[in-house]
mmCIF file with all atom_site columns, C-alpha atoms in Angstrom:
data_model
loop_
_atom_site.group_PDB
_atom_site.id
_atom_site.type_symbol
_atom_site.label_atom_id
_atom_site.label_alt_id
_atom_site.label_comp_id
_atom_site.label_asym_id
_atom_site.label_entity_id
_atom_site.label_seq_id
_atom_site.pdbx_PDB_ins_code
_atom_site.Cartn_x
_atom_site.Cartn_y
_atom_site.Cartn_z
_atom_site.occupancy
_atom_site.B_iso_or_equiv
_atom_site.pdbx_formal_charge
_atom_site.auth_seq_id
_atom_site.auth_comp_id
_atom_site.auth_asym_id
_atom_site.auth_atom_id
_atom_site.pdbx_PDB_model_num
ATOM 1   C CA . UNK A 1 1   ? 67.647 111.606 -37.336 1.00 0.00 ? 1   UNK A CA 1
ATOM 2   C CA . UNK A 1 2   ? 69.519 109.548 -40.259 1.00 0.00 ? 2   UNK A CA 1
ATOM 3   C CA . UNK A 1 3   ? 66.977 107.027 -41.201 1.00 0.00 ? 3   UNK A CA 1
ATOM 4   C CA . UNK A 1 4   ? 68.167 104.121 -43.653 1.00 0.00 ? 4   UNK A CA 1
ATOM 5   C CA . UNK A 1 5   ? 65.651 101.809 -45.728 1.00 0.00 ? 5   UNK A CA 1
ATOM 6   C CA . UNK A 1 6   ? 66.094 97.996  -47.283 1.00 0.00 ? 6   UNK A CA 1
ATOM 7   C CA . UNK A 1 7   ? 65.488 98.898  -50.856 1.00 0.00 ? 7   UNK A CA 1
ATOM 8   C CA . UNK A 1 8   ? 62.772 97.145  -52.544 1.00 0.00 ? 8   UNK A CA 1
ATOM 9   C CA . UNK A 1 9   ? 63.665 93.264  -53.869 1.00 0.00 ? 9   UNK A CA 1
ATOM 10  C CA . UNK A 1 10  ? 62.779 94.087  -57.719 1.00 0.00 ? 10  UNK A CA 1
ATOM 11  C CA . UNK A 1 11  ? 65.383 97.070  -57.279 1.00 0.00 ? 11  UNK A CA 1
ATOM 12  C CA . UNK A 1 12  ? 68.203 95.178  -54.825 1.00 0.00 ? 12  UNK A CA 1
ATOM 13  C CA . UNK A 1 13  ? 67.555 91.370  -55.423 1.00 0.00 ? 13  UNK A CA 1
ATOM 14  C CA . UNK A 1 14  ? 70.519 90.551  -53.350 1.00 0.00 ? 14  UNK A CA 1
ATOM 15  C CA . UNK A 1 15  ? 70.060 92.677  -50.186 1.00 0.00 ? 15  UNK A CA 1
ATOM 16  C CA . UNK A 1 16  ? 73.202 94.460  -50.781 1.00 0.00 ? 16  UNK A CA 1
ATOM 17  C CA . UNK A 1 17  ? 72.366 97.977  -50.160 1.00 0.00 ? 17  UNK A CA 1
ATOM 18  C CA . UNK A 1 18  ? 70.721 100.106 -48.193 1.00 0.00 ? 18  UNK A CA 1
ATOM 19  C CA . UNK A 1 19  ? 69.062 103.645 -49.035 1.00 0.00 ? 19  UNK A CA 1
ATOM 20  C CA . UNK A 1 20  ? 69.584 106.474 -47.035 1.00 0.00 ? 20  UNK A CA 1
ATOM 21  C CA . UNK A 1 21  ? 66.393 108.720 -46.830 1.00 0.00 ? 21  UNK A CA 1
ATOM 22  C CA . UNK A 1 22  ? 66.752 112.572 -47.813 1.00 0.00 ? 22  UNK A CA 1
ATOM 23  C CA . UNK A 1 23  ? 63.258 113.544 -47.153 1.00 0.00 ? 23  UNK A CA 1
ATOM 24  C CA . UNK A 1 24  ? 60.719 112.060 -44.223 1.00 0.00 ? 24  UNK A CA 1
ATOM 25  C CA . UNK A 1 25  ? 59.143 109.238 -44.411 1.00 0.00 ? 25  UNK A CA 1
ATOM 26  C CA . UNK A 1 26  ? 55.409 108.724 -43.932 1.00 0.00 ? 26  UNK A CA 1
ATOM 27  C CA . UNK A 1 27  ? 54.811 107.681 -40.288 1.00 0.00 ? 27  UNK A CA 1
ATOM 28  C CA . UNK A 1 28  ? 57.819 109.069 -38.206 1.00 0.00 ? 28  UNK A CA 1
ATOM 29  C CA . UNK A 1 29  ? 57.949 111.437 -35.957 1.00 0.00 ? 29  UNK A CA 1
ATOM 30  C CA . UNK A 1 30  ? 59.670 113.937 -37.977 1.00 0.00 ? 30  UNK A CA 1
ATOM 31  C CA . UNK A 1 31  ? 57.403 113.866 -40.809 1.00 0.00 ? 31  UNK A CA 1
ATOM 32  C CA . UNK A 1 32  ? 54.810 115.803 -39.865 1.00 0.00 ? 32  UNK A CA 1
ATOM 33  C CA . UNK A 1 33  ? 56.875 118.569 -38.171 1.00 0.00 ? 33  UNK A CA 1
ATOM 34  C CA . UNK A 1 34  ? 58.800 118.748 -42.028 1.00 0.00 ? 34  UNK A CA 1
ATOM 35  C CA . UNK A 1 35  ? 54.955 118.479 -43.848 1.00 0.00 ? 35  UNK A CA 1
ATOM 36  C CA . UNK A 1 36  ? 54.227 121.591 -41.768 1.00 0.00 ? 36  UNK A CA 1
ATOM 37  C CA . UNK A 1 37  ? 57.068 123.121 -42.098 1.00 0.00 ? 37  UNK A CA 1
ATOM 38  C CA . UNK A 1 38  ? 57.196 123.026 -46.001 1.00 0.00 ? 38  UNK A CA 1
ATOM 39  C CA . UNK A 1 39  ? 53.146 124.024 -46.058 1.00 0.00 ? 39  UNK A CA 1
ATOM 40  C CA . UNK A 1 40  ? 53.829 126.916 -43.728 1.00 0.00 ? 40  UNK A CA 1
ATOM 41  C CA . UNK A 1 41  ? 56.795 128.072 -46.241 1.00 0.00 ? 41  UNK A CA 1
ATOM 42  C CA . UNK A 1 42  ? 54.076 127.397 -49.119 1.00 0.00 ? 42  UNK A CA 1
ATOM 43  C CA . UNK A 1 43  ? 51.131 129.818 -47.688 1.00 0.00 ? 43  UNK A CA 1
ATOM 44  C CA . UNK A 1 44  ? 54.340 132.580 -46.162 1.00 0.00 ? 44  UNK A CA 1
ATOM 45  C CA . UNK A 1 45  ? 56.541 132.676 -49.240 1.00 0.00 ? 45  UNK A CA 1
ATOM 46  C CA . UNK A 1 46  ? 54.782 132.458 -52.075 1.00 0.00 ? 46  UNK A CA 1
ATOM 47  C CA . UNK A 1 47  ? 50.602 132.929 -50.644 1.00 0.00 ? 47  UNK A CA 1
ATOM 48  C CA . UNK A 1 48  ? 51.932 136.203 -49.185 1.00 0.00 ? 48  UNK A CA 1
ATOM 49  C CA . UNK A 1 49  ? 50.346 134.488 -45.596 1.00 0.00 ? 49  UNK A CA 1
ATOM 50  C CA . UNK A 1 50  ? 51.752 136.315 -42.382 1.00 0.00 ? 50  UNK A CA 1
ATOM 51  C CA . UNK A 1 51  ? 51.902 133.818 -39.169 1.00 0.00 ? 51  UNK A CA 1
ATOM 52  C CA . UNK A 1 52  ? 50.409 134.715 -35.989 1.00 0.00 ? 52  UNK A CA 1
ATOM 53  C CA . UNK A 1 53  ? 52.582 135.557 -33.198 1.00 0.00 ? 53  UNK A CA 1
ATOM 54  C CA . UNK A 1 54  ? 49.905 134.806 -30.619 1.00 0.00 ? 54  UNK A CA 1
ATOM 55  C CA . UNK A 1 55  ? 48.938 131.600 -32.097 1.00 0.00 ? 55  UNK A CA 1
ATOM 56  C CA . UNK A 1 56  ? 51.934 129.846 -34.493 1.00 0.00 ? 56  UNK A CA 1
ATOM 57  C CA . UNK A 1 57  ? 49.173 127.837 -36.122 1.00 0.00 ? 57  UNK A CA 1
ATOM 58  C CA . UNK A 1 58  ? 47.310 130.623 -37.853 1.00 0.00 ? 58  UNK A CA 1
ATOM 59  C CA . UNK A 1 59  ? 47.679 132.407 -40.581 1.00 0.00 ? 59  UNK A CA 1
ATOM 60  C CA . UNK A 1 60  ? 46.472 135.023 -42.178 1.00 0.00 ? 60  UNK A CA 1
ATOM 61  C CA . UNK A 1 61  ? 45.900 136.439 -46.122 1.00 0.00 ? 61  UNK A CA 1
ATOM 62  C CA . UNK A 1 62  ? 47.330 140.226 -45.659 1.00 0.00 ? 62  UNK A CA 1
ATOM 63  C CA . UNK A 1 63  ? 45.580 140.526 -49.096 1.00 0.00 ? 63  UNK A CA 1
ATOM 64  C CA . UNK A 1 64  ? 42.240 138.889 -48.193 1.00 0.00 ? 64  UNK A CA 1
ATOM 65  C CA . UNK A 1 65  ? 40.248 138.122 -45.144 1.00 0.00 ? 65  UNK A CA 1
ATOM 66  C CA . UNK A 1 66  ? 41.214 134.313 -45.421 1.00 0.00 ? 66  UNK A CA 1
ATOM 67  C CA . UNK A 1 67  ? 42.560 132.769 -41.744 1.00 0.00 ? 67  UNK A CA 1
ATOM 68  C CA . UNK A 1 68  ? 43.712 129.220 -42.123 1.00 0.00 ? 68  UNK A CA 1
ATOM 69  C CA . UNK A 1 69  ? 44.451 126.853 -38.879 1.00 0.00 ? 69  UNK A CA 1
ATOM 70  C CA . UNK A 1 70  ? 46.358 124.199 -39.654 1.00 0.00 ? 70  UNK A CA 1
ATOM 71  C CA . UNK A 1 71  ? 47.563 120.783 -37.301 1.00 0.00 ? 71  UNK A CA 1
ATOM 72  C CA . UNK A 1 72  ? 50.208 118.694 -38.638 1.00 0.00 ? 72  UNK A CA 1
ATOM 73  C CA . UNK A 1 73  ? 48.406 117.988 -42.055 1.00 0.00 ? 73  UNK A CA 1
ATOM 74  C CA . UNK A 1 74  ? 45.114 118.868 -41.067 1.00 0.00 ? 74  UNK A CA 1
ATOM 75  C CA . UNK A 1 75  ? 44.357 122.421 -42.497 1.00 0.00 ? 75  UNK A CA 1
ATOM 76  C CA . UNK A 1 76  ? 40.851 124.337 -41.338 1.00 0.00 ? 76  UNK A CA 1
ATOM 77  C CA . UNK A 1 77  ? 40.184 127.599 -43.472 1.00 0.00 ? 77  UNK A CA 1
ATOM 78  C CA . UNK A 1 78  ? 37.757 130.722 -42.672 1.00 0.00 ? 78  UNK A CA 1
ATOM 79  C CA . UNK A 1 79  ? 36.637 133.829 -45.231 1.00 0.00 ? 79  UNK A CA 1
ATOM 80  C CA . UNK A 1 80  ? 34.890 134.101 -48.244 1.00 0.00 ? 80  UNK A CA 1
ATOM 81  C CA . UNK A 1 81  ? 34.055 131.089 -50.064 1.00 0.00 ? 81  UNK A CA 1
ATOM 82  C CA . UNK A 1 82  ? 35.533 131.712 -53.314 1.00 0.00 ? 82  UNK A CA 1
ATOM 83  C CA . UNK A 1 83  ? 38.823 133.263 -51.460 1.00 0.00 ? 83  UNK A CA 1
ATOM 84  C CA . UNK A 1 84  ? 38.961 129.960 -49.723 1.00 0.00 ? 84  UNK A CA 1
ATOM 85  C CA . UNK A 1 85  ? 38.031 127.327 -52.227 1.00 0.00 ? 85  UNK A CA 1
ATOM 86  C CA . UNK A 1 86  ? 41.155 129.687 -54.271 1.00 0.00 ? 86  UNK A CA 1
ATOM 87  C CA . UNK A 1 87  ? 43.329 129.103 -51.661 1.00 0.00 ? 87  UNK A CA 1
ATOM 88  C CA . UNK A 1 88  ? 42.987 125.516 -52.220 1.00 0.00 ? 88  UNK A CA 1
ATOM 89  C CA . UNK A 1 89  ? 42.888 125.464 -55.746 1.00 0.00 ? 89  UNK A CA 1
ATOM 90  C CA . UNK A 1 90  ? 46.449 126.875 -55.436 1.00 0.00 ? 90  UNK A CA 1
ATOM 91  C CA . UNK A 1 91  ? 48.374 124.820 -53.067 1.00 0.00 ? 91  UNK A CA 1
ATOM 92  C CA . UNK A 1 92  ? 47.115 122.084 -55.710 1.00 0.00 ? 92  UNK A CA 1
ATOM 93  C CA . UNK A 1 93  ? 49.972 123.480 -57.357 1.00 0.00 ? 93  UNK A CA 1
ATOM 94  C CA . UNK A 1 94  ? 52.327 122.413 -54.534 1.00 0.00 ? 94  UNK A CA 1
ATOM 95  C CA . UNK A 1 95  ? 50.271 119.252 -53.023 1.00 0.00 ? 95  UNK A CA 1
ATOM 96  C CA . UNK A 1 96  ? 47.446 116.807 -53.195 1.00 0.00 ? 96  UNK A CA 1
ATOM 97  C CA . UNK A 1 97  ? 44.584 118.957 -51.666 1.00 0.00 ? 97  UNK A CA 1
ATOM 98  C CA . UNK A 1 98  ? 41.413 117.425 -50.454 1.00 0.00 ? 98  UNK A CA 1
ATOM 99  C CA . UNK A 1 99  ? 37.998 119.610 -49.846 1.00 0.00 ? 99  UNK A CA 1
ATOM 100 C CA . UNK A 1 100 ? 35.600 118.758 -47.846 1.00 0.00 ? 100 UNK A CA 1
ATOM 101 C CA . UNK A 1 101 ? 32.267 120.952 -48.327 1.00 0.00 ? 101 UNK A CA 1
ATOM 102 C CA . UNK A 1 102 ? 31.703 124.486 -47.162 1.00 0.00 ? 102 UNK A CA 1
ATOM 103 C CA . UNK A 1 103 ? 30.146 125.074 -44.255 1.00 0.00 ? 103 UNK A CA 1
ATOM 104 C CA . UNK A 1 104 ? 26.591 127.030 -44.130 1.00 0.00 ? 104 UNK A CA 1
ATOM 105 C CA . UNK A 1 105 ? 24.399 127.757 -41.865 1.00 0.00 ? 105 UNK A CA 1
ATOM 106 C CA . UNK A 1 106 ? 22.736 124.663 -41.306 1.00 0.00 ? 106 UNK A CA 1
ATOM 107 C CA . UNK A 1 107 ? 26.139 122.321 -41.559 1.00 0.00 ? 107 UNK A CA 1
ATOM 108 C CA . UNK A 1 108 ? 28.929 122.096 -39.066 1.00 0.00 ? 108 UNK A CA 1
ATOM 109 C CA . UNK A 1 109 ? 32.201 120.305 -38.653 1.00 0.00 ? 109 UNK A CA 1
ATOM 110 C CA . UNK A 1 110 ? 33.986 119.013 -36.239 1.00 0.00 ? 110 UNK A CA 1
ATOM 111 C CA . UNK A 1 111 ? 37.655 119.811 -36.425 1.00 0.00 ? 111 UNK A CA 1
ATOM 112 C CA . UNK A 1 112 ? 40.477 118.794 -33.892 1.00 0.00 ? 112 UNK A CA 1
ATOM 113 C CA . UNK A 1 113 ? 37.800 118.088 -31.502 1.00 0.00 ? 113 UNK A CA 1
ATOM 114 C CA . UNK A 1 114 ? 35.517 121.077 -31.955 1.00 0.00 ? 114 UNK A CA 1
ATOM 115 C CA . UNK A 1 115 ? 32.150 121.860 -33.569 1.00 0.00 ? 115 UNK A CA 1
ATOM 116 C CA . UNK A 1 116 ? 32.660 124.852 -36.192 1.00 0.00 ? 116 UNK A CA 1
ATOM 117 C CA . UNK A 1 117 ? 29.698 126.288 -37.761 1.00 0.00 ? 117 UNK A CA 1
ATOM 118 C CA . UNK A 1 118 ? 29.063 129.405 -40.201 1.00 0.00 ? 118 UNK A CA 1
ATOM 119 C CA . UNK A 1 119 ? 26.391 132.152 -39.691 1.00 0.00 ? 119 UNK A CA 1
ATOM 120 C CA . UNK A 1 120 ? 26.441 134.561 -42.263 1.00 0.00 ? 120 UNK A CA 1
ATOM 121 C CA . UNK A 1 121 ? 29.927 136.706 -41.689 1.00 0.00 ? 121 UNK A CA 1
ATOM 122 C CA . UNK A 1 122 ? 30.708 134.740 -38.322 1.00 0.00 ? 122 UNK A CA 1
ATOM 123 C CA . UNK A 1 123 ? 32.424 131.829 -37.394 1.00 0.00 ? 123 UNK A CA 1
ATOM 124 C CA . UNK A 1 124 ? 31.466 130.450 -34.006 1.00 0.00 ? 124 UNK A CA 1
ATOM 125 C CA . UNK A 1 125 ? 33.756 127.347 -32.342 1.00 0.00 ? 125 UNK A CA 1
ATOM 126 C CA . UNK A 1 126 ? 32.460 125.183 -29.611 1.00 0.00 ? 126 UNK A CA 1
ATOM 127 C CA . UNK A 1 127 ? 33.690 122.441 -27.966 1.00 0.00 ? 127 UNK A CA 1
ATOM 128 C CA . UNK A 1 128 ? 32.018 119.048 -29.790 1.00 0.00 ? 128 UNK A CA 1
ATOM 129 C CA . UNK A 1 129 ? 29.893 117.058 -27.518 1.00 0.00 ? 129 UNK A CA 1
ATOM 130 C CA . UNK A 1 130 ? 31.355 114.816 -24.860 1.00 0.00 ? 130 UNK A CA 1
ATOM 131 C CA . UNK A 1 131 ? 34.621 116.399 -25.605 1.00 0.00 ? 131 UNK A CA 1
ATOM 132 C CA . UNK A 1 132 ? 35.474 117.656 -22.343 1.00 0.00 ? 132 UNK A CA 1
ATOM 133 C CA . UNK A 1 133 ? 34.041 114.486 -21.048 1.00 0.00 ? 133 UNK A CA 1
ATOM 134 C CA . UNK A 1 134 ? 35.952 112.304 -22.811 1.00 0.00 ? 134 UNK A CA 1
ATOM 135 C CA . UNK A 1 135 ? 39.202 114.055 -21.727 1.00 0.00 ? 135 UNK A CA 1
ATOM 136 C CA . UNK A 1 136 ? 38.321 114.048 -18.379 1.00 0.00 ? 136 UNK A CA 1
ATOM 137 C CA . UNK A 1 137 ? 37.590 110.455 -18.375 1.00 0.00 ? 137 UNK A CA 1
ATOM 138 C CA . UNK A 1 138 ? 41.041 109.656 -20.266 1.00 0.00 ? 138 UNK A CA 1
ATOM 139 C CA . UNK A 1 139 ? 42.619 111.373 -17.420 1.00 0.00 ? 139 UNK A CA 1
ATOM 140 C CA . UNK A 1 140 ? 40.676 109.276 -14.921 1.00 0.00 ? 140 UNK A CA 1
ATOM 141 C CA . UNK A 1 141 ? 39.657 112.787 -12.821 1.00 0.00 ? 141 UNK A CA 1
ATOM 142 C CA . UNK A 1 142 ? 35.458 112.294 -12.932 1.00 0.00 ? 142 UNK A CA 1
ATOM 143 C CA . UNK A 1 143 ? 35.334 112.855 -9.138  1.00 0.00 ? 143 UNK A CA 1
ATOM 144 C CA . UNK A 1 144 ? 37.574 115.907 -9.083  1.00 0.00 ? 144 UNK A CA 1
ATOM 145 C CA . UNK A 1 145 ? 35.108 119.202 -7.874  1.00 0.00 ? 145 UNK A CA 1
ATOM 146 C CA . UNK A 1 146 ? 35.782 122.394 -9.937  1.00 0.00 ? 146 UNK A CA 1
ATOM 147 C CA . UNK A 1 147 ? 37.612 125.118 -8.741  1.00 0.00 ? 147 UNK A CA 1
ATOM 148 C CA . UNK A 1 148 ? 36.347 128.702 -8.570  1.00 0.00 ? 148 UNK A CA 1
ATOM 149 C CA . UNK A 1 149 ? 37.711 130.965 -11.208 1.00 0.00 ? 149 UNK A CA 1
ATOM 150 C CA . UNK A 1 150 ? 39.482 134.102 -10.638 1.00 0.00 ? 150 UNK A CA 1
ATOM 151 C CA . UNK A 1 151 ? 36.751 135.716 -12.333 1.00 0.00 ? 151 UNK A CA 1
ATOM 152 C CA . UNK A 1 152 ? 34.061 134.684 -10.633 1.00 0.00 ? 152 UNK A CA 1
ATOM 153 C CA . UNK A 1 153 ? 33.340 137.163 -7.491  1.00 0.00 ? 153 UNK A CA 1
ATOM 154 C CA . UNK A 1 154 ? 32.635 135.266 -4.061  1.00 0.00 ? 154 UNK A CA 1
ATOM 155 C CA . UNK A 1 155 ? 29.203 136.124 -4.097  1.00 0.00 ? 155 UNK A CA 1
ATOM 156 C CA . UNK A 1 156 ? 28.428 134.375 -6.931  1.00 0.00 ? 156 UNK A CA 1
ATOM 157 C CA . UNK A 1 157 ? 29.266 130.731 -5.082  1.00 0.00 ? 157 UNK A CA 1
ATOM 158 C CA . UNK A 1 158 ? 26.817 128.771 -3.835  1.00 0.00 ? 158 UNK A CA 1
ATOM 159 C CA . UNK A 1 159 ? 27.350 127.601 0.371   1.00 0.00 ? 159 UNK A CA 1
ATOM 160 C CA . UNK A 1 160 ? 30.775 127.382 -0.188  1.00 0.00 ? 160 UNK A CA 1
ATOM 161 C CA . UNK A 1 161 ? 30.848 125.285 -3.404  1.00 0.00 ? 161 UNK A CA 1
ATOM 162 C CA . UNK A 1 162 ? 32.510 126.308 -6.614  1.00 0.00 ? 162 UNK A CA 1
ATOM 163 C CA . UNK A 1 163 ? 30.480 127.548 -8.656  1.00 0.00 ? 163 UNK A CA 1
ATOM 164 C CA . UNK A 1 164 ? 29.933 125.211 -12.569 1.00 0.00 ? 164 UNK A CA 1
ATOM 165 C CA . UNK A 1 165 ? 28.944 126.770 -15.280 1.00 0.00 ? 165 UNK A CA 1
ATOM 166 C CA . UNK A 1 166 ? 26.397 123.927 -17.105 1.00 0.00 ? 166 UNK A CA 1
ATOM 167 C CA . UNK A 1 167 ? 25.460 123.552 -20.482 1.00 0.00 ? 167 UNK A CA 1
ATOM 168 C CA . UNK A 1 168 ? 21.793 124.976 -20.049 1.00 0.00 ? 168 UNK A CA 1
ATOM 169 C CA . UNK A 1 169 ? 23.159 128.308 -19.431 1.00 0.00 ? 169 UNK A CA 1
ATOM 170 C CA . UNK A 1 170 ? 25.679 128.501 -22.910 1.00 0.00 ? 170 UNK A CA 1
ATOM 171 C CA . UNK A 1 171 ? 23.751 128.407 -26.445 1.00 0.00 ? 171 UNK A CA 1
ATOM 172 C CA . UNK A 1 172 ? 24.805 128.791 -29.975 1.00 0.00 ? 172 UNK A CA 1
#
């Protein structure tokens, strides 16, 4: 997409011109697919990252156990602290990096709508609350019944309902 720009008055005084744009420009569509694309070749090329087949949005450290998520502009990191907080320190090299605080085992975060929280060596993910909810209401489908899942074996439905799996029976 060729994208031209009215330069600004101190620099064109008579509106002569007009400046065609190399890179993206904050705010269209194509530049957050080129952010991602020039992070990705960042953490692949010169991190020594791999990219996940199964999931093009991870990566992984083949040198460390650091796994990094990342949406658009929105990366979410995983391994040892001071492997991590690294990481970051180097893309400073590259781009302005902001930090927000480790997790522990007391703090979550909510990323991309989920709840992430850190026990010890683990890292469990959860859907945030009223999530699903929310979606669902978006989509206008609140009187929609569940259907049964290919897992679940007939005798585990109730009369002939499907069978929901409530929040009282999941804990973290």
């Amino acid at each position: 997409e060729r994208v031209y720009v009215e330069p600004p008055r101190e620099l064109e005084p008579d509106h002569t011109k007009v400046w065609y744009l190399k890179k993206a420009l904050n705010g269209l569509k194509e530049a957050s697919l080129r952010f991602q694309q020039f992070l990705f070749e960042i953490l692949t090329q010169k991190l020594d990252f791999g990219q996940s087949t199964a999931c093009p949005t991870l990566l992984y450290n083949k040198n460390s156990e650091v796994r990094i998520v990342v949406h658009v502009d929105d990366p979410l990191s995983t391994g040892k602290n001071k492997e991590a907080s690294n990481l970051f320190d180097v893309l400073g090299q590259w781009l302005t990096v902001r930090v927000s605080p480790a997790m522990n085992d007391v703090s979550s975060t909510i990323y991309l709508g989920c709840r992430y929280w850190r026990l010890e060596d683990t890292f469990i993910e959860a859907p945030a609350e009223n999530y699903i909810k929310g979606i669902v209401e978006a989509a206008g489908v609140e009187d929609l019944k569940p259907v049964v899942s290919p897992g679940v074996s007939e005798s585990a439905k109730d009369d002939g309902e499907s069978l929901s799996v409530g929040s009282e029976r999941h804990h973290i």
